[in-house]
């Protein structure tokens, strides 16, 4: 195979990148700061990463903001995280809209405060027609929970006679997931050196490339995103097929 000329344009980025944002607490602890400080600094990384993804031509960026398991954290920390979420939804929506970014939130909204749900609904409605990038925030989200809920929806359709059991296939299940209408992620990144996916996009990530990096989330930015994408392009994606 002939070498690629040095002046050749770089390959396009993955269409859908998902990130498990991990390490806020460790970043704060290493500096003798409260965990809240790490979460606040992590919110700055969100803005940097969203802007970089849009500039690089990524179509979908999913960020794991708050898992269904995070409700088990100390009540004070959960309260602080919900407060930061409120601030983000109030302060960032205009910035997202100005830059043509559509916001979509996936997860169990019933556990979120009514005011947060209203902020989410308003933000989704305001940005619905934008097309530069779709930012998906996974809040109160768990992959197993999502699959259980999808199974319930399928069962209800079968019980009501709207769906034949023989017609159930991957497309039917996928259309009942929180991410219906969103392509599966090509690349899943986890920060902070942990090497697990922690109940994140279990169905959708079946063939995603996984990149684990040592950088703590508050220090993540464009350079780390570009490095992960470079590693992605070096992978041989065969989807279970042989060479």
PDB file of C-alpha atoms in Angstrom:
ATOM      1  CA  UNK A   1       0.000   0.000   0.000  1.00  0.00           C
ATOM      2  CA  UNK A   2       1.363   3.409  -0.977  1.00  0.00           C
ATOM      3  CA  UNK A   3       2.121   5.809   1.879  1.00  0.00           C
ATOM      4  CA  UNK A   4      -0.354   8.602   2.465  1.00  0.00           C
ATOM      5  CA  UNK A   5       1.101  11.952   1.337  1.00  0.00           C
ATOM      6  CA  UNK A   6       2.035  14.188   4.241  1.00  0.00           C
ATOM      7  CA  UNK A   7      -0.239  16.906   2.885  1.00  0.00           C
ATOM      8  CA  UNK A   8      -3.300  14.640   2.820  1.00  0.00           C
ATOM      9  CA  UNK A   9      -6.281  15.851   4.825  1.00  0.00           C
ATOM     10  CA  UNK A  10      -6.818  14.024   8.131  1.00  0.00           C
ATOM     11  CA  UNK A  11      -9.686  11.545   8.196  1.00  0.00           C
ATOM     12  CA  UNK A  12     -13.002  12.849   9.499  1.00  0.00           C
ATOM     13  CA  UNK A  13     -13.697  12.379  13.195  1.00  0.00           C
ATOM     14  CA  UNK A  14     -16.043   9.652  14.430  1.00  0.00           C
ATOM     15  CA  UNK A  15     -19.663  10.651  13.879  1.00  0.00           C
ATOM     16  CA  UNK A  16     -20.590   9.893  17.490  1.00  0.00           C
ATOM     17  CA  UNK A  17     -18.230  10.155  20.449  1.00  0.00           C
ATOM     18  CA  UNK A  18     -19.334   9.288  23.986  1.00  0.00           C
ATOM     19  CA  UNK A  19     -17.348  10.180  27.093  1.00  0.00           C
ATOM     20  CA  UNK A  20     -17.440   8.865  30.650  1.00  0.00           C
ATOM     21  CA  UNK A  21     -16.319  11.967  32.540  1.00  0.00           C
ATOM     22  CA  UNK A  22     -14.393  10.620  35.521  1.00  0.00           C
ATOM     23  CA  UNK A  23     -11.908  12.050  37.996  1.00  0.00           C
ATOM     24  CA  UNK A  24     -13.454  15.249  39.344  1.00  0.00           C
ATOM     25  CA  UNK A  25     -13.190  14.056  42.944  1.00  0.00           C
ATOM     26  CA  UNK A  26      -9.594  12.864  42.590  1.00  0.00           C
ATOM     27  CA  UNK A  27      -8.601  16.125  40.925  1.00  0.00           C
ATOM     28  CA  UNK A  28     -10.003  18.077  43.879  1.00  0.00           C
ATOM     29  CA  UNK A  29      -8.541  15.748  46.510  1.00  0.00           C
ATOM     30  CA  UNK A  30      -5.059  16.051  45.013  1.00  0.00           C
ATOM     31  CA  UNK A  31      -5.300  19.816  45.511  1.00  0.00           C
ATOM     32  CA  UNK A  32      -6.831  19.728  48.977  1.00  0.00           C
ATOM     33  CA  UNK A  33     -10.136  21.057  47.646  1.00  0.00           C
ATOM     34  CA  UNK A  34     -13.713  19.892  48.258  1.00  0.00           C
ATOM     35  CA  UNK A  35     -15.231  17.563  45.661  1.00  0.00           C
ATOM     36  CA  UNK A  36     -17.531  20.389  44.590  1.00  0.00           C
ATOM     37  CA  UNK A  37     -14.497  22.268  43.284  1.00  0.00           C
ATOM     38  CA  UNK A  38     -13.683  19.314  41.067  1.00  0.00           C
ATOM     39  CA  UNK A  39     -17.214  19.200  39.707  1.00  0.00           C
ATOM     40  CA  UNK A  40     -17.115  22.944  38.965  1.00  0.00           C
ATOM     41  CA  UNK A  41     -13.814  22.590  37.136  1.00  0.00           C
ATOM     42  CA  UNK A  42     -15.274  19.591  35.319  1.00  0.00           C
ATOM     43  CA  UNK A  43     -18.087  21.791  34.030  1.00  0.00           C
ATOM     44  CA  UNK A  44     -15.445  23.973  32.386  1.00  0.00           C
ATOM     45  CA  UNK A  45     -14.091  20.874  30.662  1.00  0.00           C
ATOM     46  CA  UNK A  46     -17.563  20.177  29.327  1.00  0.00           C
ATOM     47  CA  UNK A  47     -17.632  23.537  27.572  1.00  0.00           C
ATOM     48  CA  UNK A  48     -14.107  23.076  26.152  1.00  0.00           C
ATOM     49  CA  UNK A  49     -14.910  19.610  24.885  1.00  0.00           C
ATOM     50  CA  UNK A  50     -18.252  20.554  23.351  1.00  0.00           C
ATOM     51  CA  UNK A  51     -16.634  23.471  21.512  1.00  0.00           C
ATOM     52  CA  UNK A  52     -13.768  21.287  20.285  1.00  0.00           C
ATOM     53  CA  UNK A  53     -16.126  18.553  19.091  1.00  0.00           C
ATOM     54  CA  UNK A  54     -18.211  21.075  17.153  1.00  0.00           C
ATOM     55  CA  UNK A  55     -15.148  22.656  15.562  1.00  0.00           C
ATOM     56  CA  UNK A  56     -13.794  19.229  14.576  1.00  0.00           C
ATOM     57  CA  UNK A  57     -17.013  18.190  12.857  1.00  0.00           C
ATOM     58  CA  UNK A  58     -18.294  15.598  15.317  1.00  0.00           C
ATOM     59  CA  UNK A  59     -22.030  15.065  14.764  1.00  0.00           C
ATOM     60  CA  UNK A  60     -22.990  13.604  18.167  1.00  0.00           C
ATOM     61  CA  UNK A  61     -21.296  13.963  21.546  1.00  0.00           C
ATOM     62  CA  UNK A  62     -22.732  12.063  24.514  1.00  0.00           C
ATOM     63  CA  UNK A  63     -21.513  12.925  28.007  1.00  0.00           C
ATOM     64  CA  UNK A  64     -22.177  10.705  31.015  1.00  0.00           C
ATOM     65  CA  UNK A  65     -23.080  13.417  33.487  1.00  0.00           C
ATOM     66  CA  UNK A  66     -24.880  11.612  36.315  1.00  0.00           C
ATOM     67  CA  UNK A  67     -25.495   7.888  36.532  1.00  0.00           C
ATOM     68  CA  UNK A  68     -28.381   6.068  38.178  1.00  0.00           C
ATOM     69  CA  UNK A  69     -25.822   4.801  40.710  1.00  0.00           C
ATOM     70  CA  UNK A  70     -24.720   8.352  41.564  1.00  0.00           C
ATOM     71  CA  UNK A  71     -27.927   8.792  43.572  1.00  0.00           C
ATOM     72  CA  UNK A  72     -26.209   6.649  46.214  1.00  0.00           C
ATOM     73  CA  UNK A  73     -23.571   9.317  46.847  1.00  0.00           C
ATOM     74  CA  UNK A  74     -23.748  11.434  50.019  1.00  0.00           C
ATOM     75  CA  UNK A  75     -26.823  13.665  50.009  1.00  0.00           C
ATOM     76  CA  UNK A  76     -24.729  16.829  50.170  1.00  0.00           C
ATOM     77  CA  UNK A  77     -22.744  15.897  47.078  1.00  0.00           C
ATOM     78  CA  UNK A  78     -25.916  15.000  45.155  1.00  0.00           C
ATOM     79  CA  UNK A  79     -27.406  18.372  46.115  1.00  0.00           C
ATOM     80  CA  UNK A  80     -24.266  20.149  44.900  1.00  0.00           C
ATOM     81  CA  UNK A  81     -24.321  18.232  41.610  1.00  0.00           C
ATOM     82  CA  UNK A  82     -27.975  19.089  41.033  1.00  0.00           C
ATOM     83  CA  UNK A  83     -27.158  22.718  41.727  1.00  0.00           C
ATOM     84  CA  UNK A  84     -24.387  22.659  39.129  1.00  0.00           C
ATOM     85  CA  UNK A  85     -26.768  21.019  36.674  1.00  0.00           C
ATOM     86  CA  UNK A  86     -29.274  23.823  37.189  1.00  0.00           C
ATOM     87  CA  UNK A  87     -26.559  26.416  36.603  1.00  0.00           C
ATOM     88  CA  UNK A  88     -25.396  24.648  33.451  1.00  0.00           C
ATOM     89  CA  UNK A  89     -28.895  24.446  32.002  1.00  0.00           C
ATOM     90  CA  UNK A  90     -29.590  28.112  32.803  1.00  0.00           C
ATOM     91  CA  UNK A  91     -26.255  29.544  31.725  1.00  0.00           C
ATOM     92  CA  UNK A  92     -25.150  27.397  28.792  1.00  0.00           C
ATOM     93  CA  UNK A  93     -28.292  27.029  26.701  1.00  0.00           C
ATOM     94  CA  UNK A  94     -27.899  30.400  24.995  1.00  0.00           C
ATOM     95  CA  UNK A  95     -24.253  29.582  24.256  1.00  0.00           C
ATOM     96  CA  UNK A  96     -25.223  26.211  22.791  1.00  0.00           C
ATOM     97  CA  UNK A  97     -28.001  27.758  20.725  1.00  0.00           C
ATOM     98  CA  UNK A  98     -25.754  30.525  19.425  1.00  0.00           C
ATOM     99  CA  UNK A  99     -23.305  27.885  18.182  1.00  0.00           C
ATOM    100  CA  UNK A 100     -25.956  25.753  16.494  1.00  0.00           C
ATOM    101  CA  UNK A 101     -25.805  22.932  19.036  1.00  0.00           C
ATOM    102  CA  UNK A 102     -28.859  20.817  19.775  1.00  0.00           C
ATOM    103  CA  UNK A 103     -29.266  19.539  23.337  1.00  0.00           C
ATOM    104  CA  UNK A 104     -30.889  16.216  24.171  1.00  0.00           C
ATOM    105  CA  UNK A 105     -31.079  14.639  27.627  1.00  0.00           C
ATOM    106  CA  UNK A 106     -31.444  10.894  28.186  1.00  0.00           C
ATOM    107  CA  UNK A 107     -32.165   9.095  31.454  1.00  0.00           C
ATOM    108  CA  UNK A 108     -34.819   8.777  34.136  1.00  0.00           C
ATOM    109  CA  UNK A 109     -36.250  12.278  34.502  1.00  0.00           C
ATOM    110  CA  UNK A 110     -38.681  11.212  37.211  1.00  0.00           C
ATOM    111  CA  UNK A 111     -35.879  11.292  39.771  1.00  0.00           C
ATOM    112  CA  UNK A 112     -34.836  14.818  38.840  1.00  0.00           C
ATOM    113  CA  UNK A 113     -36.417  17.877  40.442  1.00  0.00           C
ATOM    114  CA  UNK A 114     -39.438  19.356  38.615  1.00  0.00           C
ATOM    115  CA  UNK A 115     -37.577  22.611  38.009  1.00  0.00           C
ATOM    116  CA  UNK A 116     -34.671  20.717  36.430  1.00  0.00           C
ATOM    117  CA  UNK A 117     -37.080  18.829  34.170  1.00  0.00           C
ATOM    118  CA  UNK A 118     -38.595  22.143  33.055  1.00  0.00           C
ATOM    119  CA  UNK A 119     -35.133  23.536  32.318  1.00  0.00           C
ATOM    120  CA  UNK A 120     -34.334  20.418  30.275  1.00  0.00           C
ATOM    121  CA  UNK A 121     -37.567  20.626  28.315  1.00  0.00           C
ATOM    122  CA  UNK A 122     -37.072  24.326  27.616  1.00  0.00           C
ATOM    123  CA  UNK A 123     -33.470  23.770  26.508  1.00  0.00           C
ATOM    124  CA  UNK A 124     -34.406  20.882  24.225  1.00  0.00           C
ATOM    125  CA  UNK A 125     -37.222  22.897  22.650  1.00  0.00           C
ATOM    126  CA  UNK A 126     -35.064  25.982  22.130  1.00  0.00           C
ATOM    127  CA  UNK A 127     -32.238  24.079  20.434  1.00  0.00           C
ATOM    128  CA  UNK A 128     -34.329  21.477  18.582  1.00  0.00           C
ATOM    129  CA  UNK A 129     -33.680  22.843  15.087  1.00  0.00           C
ATOM    130  CA  UNK A 130     -29.897  23.193  15.480  1.00  0.00           C
ATOM    131  CA  UNK A 131     -27.658  20.920  13.440  1.00  0.00           C
ATOM    132  CA  UNK A 132     -23.986  21.790  14.031  1.00  0.00           C
ATOM    133  CA  UNK A 133     -23.698  19.172  16.798  1.00  0.00           C
ATOM    134  CA  UNK A 134     -26.089  17.167  18.941  1.00  0.00           C
ATOM    135  CA  UNK A 135     -24.995  17.209  22.580  1.00  0.00           C
ATOM    136  CA  UNK A 136     -26.539  14.325  24.514  1.00  0.00           C
ATOM    137  CA  UNK A 137     -26.372  14.557  28.301  1.00  0.00           C
ATOM    138  CA  UNK A 138     -26.926  11.276  30.140  1.00  0.00           C
ATOM    139  CA  UNK A 139     -28.505  12.270  33.468  1.00  0.00           C
ATOM    140  CA  UNK A 140     -29.890   9.841  36.037  1.00  0.00           C
ATOM    141  CA  UNK A 141     -28.945   7.300  33.391  1.00  0.00           C
ATOM    142  CA  UNK A 142     -28.114   3.609  33.604  1.00  0.00           C
ATOM    143  CA  UNK A 143     -27.703   1.204  30.707  1.00  0.00           C
ATOM    144  CA  UNK A 144     -29.426  -1.713  32.425  1.00  0.00           C
ATOM    145  CA  UNK A 145     -32.281   0.530  33.526  1.00  0.00           C
ATOM    146  CA  UNK A 146     -32.660   1.725  29.934  1.00  0.00           C
ATOM    147  CA  UNK A 147     -32.847  -1.838  28.591  1.00  0.00           C
ATOM    148  CA  UNK A 148     -35.404  -2.848  31.227  1.00  0.00           C
ATOM    149  CA  UNK A 149     -37.554   0.133  30.306  1.00  0.00           C
ATOM    150  CA  UNK A 150     -37.268  -0.766  26.611  1.00  0.00           C
ATOM    151  CA  UNK A 151     -38.334  -4.336  27.397  1.00  0.00           C
ATOM    152  CA  UNK A 152     -41.366  -3.014  29.258  1.00  0.00           C
ATOM    153  CA  UNK A 153     -42.359  -0.888  26.281  1.00  0.00           C
ATOM    154  CA  UNK A 154     -42.022  -3.827  23.904  1.00  0.00           C
ATOM    155  CA  UNK A 155     -44.046  -6.038  26.273  1.00  0.00           C
ATOM    156  CA  UNK A 156     -46.773  -3.404  26.501  1.00  0.00           C
ATOM    157  CA  UNK A 157     -47.004  -3.194  22.710  1.00  0.00           C
ATOM    158  CA  UNK A 158     -47.248  -6.975  22.444  1.00  0.00           C
ATOM    159  CA  UNK A 159     -49.907  -7.144  25.170  1.00  0.00           C
ATOM    160  CA  UNK A 160     -51.933  -4.432  23.410  1.00  0.00           C
ATOM    161  CA  UNK A 161     -51.746  -6.267  20.100  1.00  0.00           C
ATOM    162  CA  UNK A 162     -49.689  -3.512  18.450  1.00  0.00           C
ATOM    163  CA  UNK A 163     -46.674  -5.756  17.957  1.00  0.00           C
ATOM    164  CA  UNK A 164     -46.233  -9.426  17.128  1.00  0.00           C
ATOM    165  CA  UNK A 165     -43.590 -11.287  19.174  1.00  0.00           C
ATOM    166  CA  UNK A 166     -42.157 -12.586  15.902  1.00  0.00           C
ATOM    167  CA  UNK A 167     -41.568  -9.001  14.782  1.00  0.00           C
ATOM    168  CA  UNK A 168     -39.260  -8.188  17.708  1.00  0.00           C
ATOM    169  CA  UNK A 169     -35.728  -7.580  16.442  1.00  0.00           C
ATOM    170  CA  UNK A 170     -32.813  -5.256  17.188  1.00  0.00           C
ATOM    171  CA  UNK A 171     -34.480  -2.339  15.409  1.00  0.00           C
ATOM    172  CA  UNK A 172     -37.632  -2.742  17.507  1.00  0.00           C
ATOM    173  CA  UNK A 173     -35.663  -2.778  20.744  1.00  0.00           C
ATOM    174  CA  UNK A 174     -33.455   0.118  19.610  1.00  0.00           C
ATOM    175  CA  UNK A 175     -36.493   2.249  18.851  1.00  0.00           C
ATOM    176  CA  UNK A 176     -37.594   1.925  22.497  1.00  0.00           C
ATOM    177  CA  UNK A 177     -34.269   3.067  23.958  1.00  0.00           C
ATOM    178  CA  UNK A 178     -33.637   6.595  25.246  1.00  0.00           C
ATOM    179  CA  UNK A 179     -31.321   7.065  22.261  1.00  0.00           C
ATOM    180  CA  UNK A 180     -33.876   6.222  19.562  1.00  0.00           C
ATOM    181  CA  UNK A 181     -32.952   8.137  16.421  1.00  0.00           C
ATOM    182  CA  UNK A 182     -29.327   8.648  17.520  1.00  0.00           C
ATOM    183  CA  UNK A 183     -26.604   6.546  15.852  1.00  0.00           C
ATOM    184  CA  UNK A 184     -24.587   4.220  18.062  1.00  0.00           C
ATOM    185  CA  UNK A 185     -21.296   5.665  19.342  1.00  0.00           C
ATOM    186  CA  UNK A 186     -18.199   4.900  17.307  1.00  0.00           C
ATOM    187  CA  UNK A 187     -15.845   5.816  20.144  1.00  0.00           C
ATOM    188  CA  UNK A 188     -16.269   5.714  23.917  1.00  0.00           C
ATOM    189  CA  UNK A 189     -13.658   7.536  25.987  1.00  0.00           C
ATOM    190  CA  UNK A 190     -13.186   7.201  29.731  1.00  0.00           C
ATOM    191  CA  UNK A 191     -10.959   9.569  31.651  1.00  0.00           C
ATOM    192  CA  UNK A 192      -9.010   9.101  34.924  1.00  0.00           C
ATOM    193  CA  UNK A 193      -7.410   5.736  34.096  1.00  0.00           C
ATOM    194  CA  UNK A 194     -10.358   3.538  35.053  1.00  0.00           C
ATOM    195  CA  UNK A 195     -10.970   0.755  32.542  1.00  0.00           C
ATOM    196  CA  UNK A 196     -14.658  -0.069  32.727  1.00  0.00           C
ATOM    197  CA  UNK A 197     -17.828   1.307  31.155  1.00  0.00           C
ATOM    198  CA  UNK A 198     -19.902   1.540  34.358  1.00  0.00           C
ATOM    199  CA  UNK A 199     -23.357   0.782  32.985  1.00  0.00           C
ATOM    200  CA  UNK A 200     -22.997   3.300  30.143  1.00  0.00           C
ATOM    201  CA  UNK A 201     -24.615   2.720  26.725  1.00  0.00           C
ATOM    202  CA  UNK A 202     -24.526  -1.060  27.132  1.00  0.00           C
ATOM    203  CA  UNK A 203     -26.659  -1.744  24.048  1.00  0.00           C
ATOM    204  CA  UNK A 204     -25.424   1.108  21.899  1.00  0.00           C
ATOM    205  CA  UNK A 205     -21.734   0.546  22.615  1.00  0.00           C
ATOM    206  CA  UNK A 206     -21.660  -3.052  21.391  1.00  0.00           C
ATOM    207  CA  UNK A 207     -19.114  -2.256  18.657  1.00  0.00           C
ATOM    208  CA  UNK A 208     -17.706   1.042  19.868  1.00  0.00           C
ATOM    209  CA  UNK A 209     -13.957   1.439  20.147  1.00  0.00           C
ATOM    210  CA  UNK A 210     -12.938   2.017  23.777  1.00  0.00           C
ATOM    211  CA  UNK A 211     -10.167   4.441  24.698  1.00  0.00           C
ATOM    212  CA  UNK A 212      -9.093   4.790  28.336  1.00  0.00           C
ATOM    213  CA  UNK A 213      -6.883   7.732  29.244  1.00  0.00           C
ATOM    214  CA  UNK A 214      -5.133   8.721  32.453  1.00  0.00           C
ATOM    215  CA  UNK A 215      -6.147  12.380  32.301  1.00  0.00           C
ATOM    216  CA  UNK A 216      -8.625  13.432  34.983  1.00  0.00           C
ATOM    217  CA  UNK A 217     -11.770  15.004  33.565  1.00  0.00           C
ATOM    218  CA  UNK A 218     -11.103  18.577  34.847  1.00  0.00           C
ATOM    219  CA  UNK A 219      -7.907  18.550  32.750  1.00  0.00           C
ATOM    220  CA  UNK A 220      -9.526  17.141  29.600  1.00  0.00           C
ATOM    221  CA  UNK A 221      -9.664  19.343  26.520  1.00  0.00           C
ATOM    222  CA  UNK A 222      -9.121  19.511  22.789  1.00  0.00           C
ATOM    223  CA  UNK A 223      -5.655  17.916  22.860  1.00  0.00           C
ATOM    224  CA  UNK A 224      -6.940  14.845  24.738  1.00  0.00           C
ATOM    225  CA  UNK A 225      -9.941  14.580  22.417  1.00  0.00           C
ATOM    226  CA  UNK A 226      -7.708  14.753  19.352  1.00  0.00           C
ATOM    227  CA  UNK A 227      -5.397  12.105  20.820  1.00  0.00           C
ATOM    228  CA  UNK A 228      -8.310   9.727  21.440  1.00  0.00           C
ATOM    229  CA  UNK A 229      -9.594  10.276  17.902  1.00  0.00           C
ATOM    230  CA  UNK A 230      -6.120   9.584  16.530  1.00  0.00           C
ATOM    231  CA  UNK A 231      -6.047   6.309  18.433  1.00  0.00           C
ATOM    232  CA  UNK A 232      -9.527   5.504  17.078  1.00  0.00           C
ATOM    233  CA  UNK A 233      -8.313   5.949  13.501  1.00  0.00           C
ATOM    234  CA  UNK A 234      -5.502   3.497  14.187  1.00  0.00           C
ATOM    235  CA  UNK A 235      -7.954   0.723  15.087  1.00  0.00           C
ATOM    236  CA  UNK A 236      -9.132  -1.969  12.646  1.00  0.00           C
ATOM    237  CA  UNK A 237     -12.927  -2.079  13.050  1.00  0.00           C
ATOM    238  CA  UNK A 238     -14.147  -5.449  11.780  1.00  0.00           C
ATOM    239  CA  UNK A 239     -17.482  -5.738  13.641  1.00  0.00           C
ATOM    240  CA  UNK A 240     -16.858  -9.412  14.374  1.00  0.00           C
ATOM    241  CA  UNK A 241     -15.736 -10.311  10.848  1.00  0.00           C
ATOM    242  CA  UNK A 242     -12.371 -11.826   9.998  1.00  0.00           C
ATOM    243  CA  UNK A 243      -9.710  -9.999   8.045  1.00  0.00           C
TER     244      UNK A 243
END
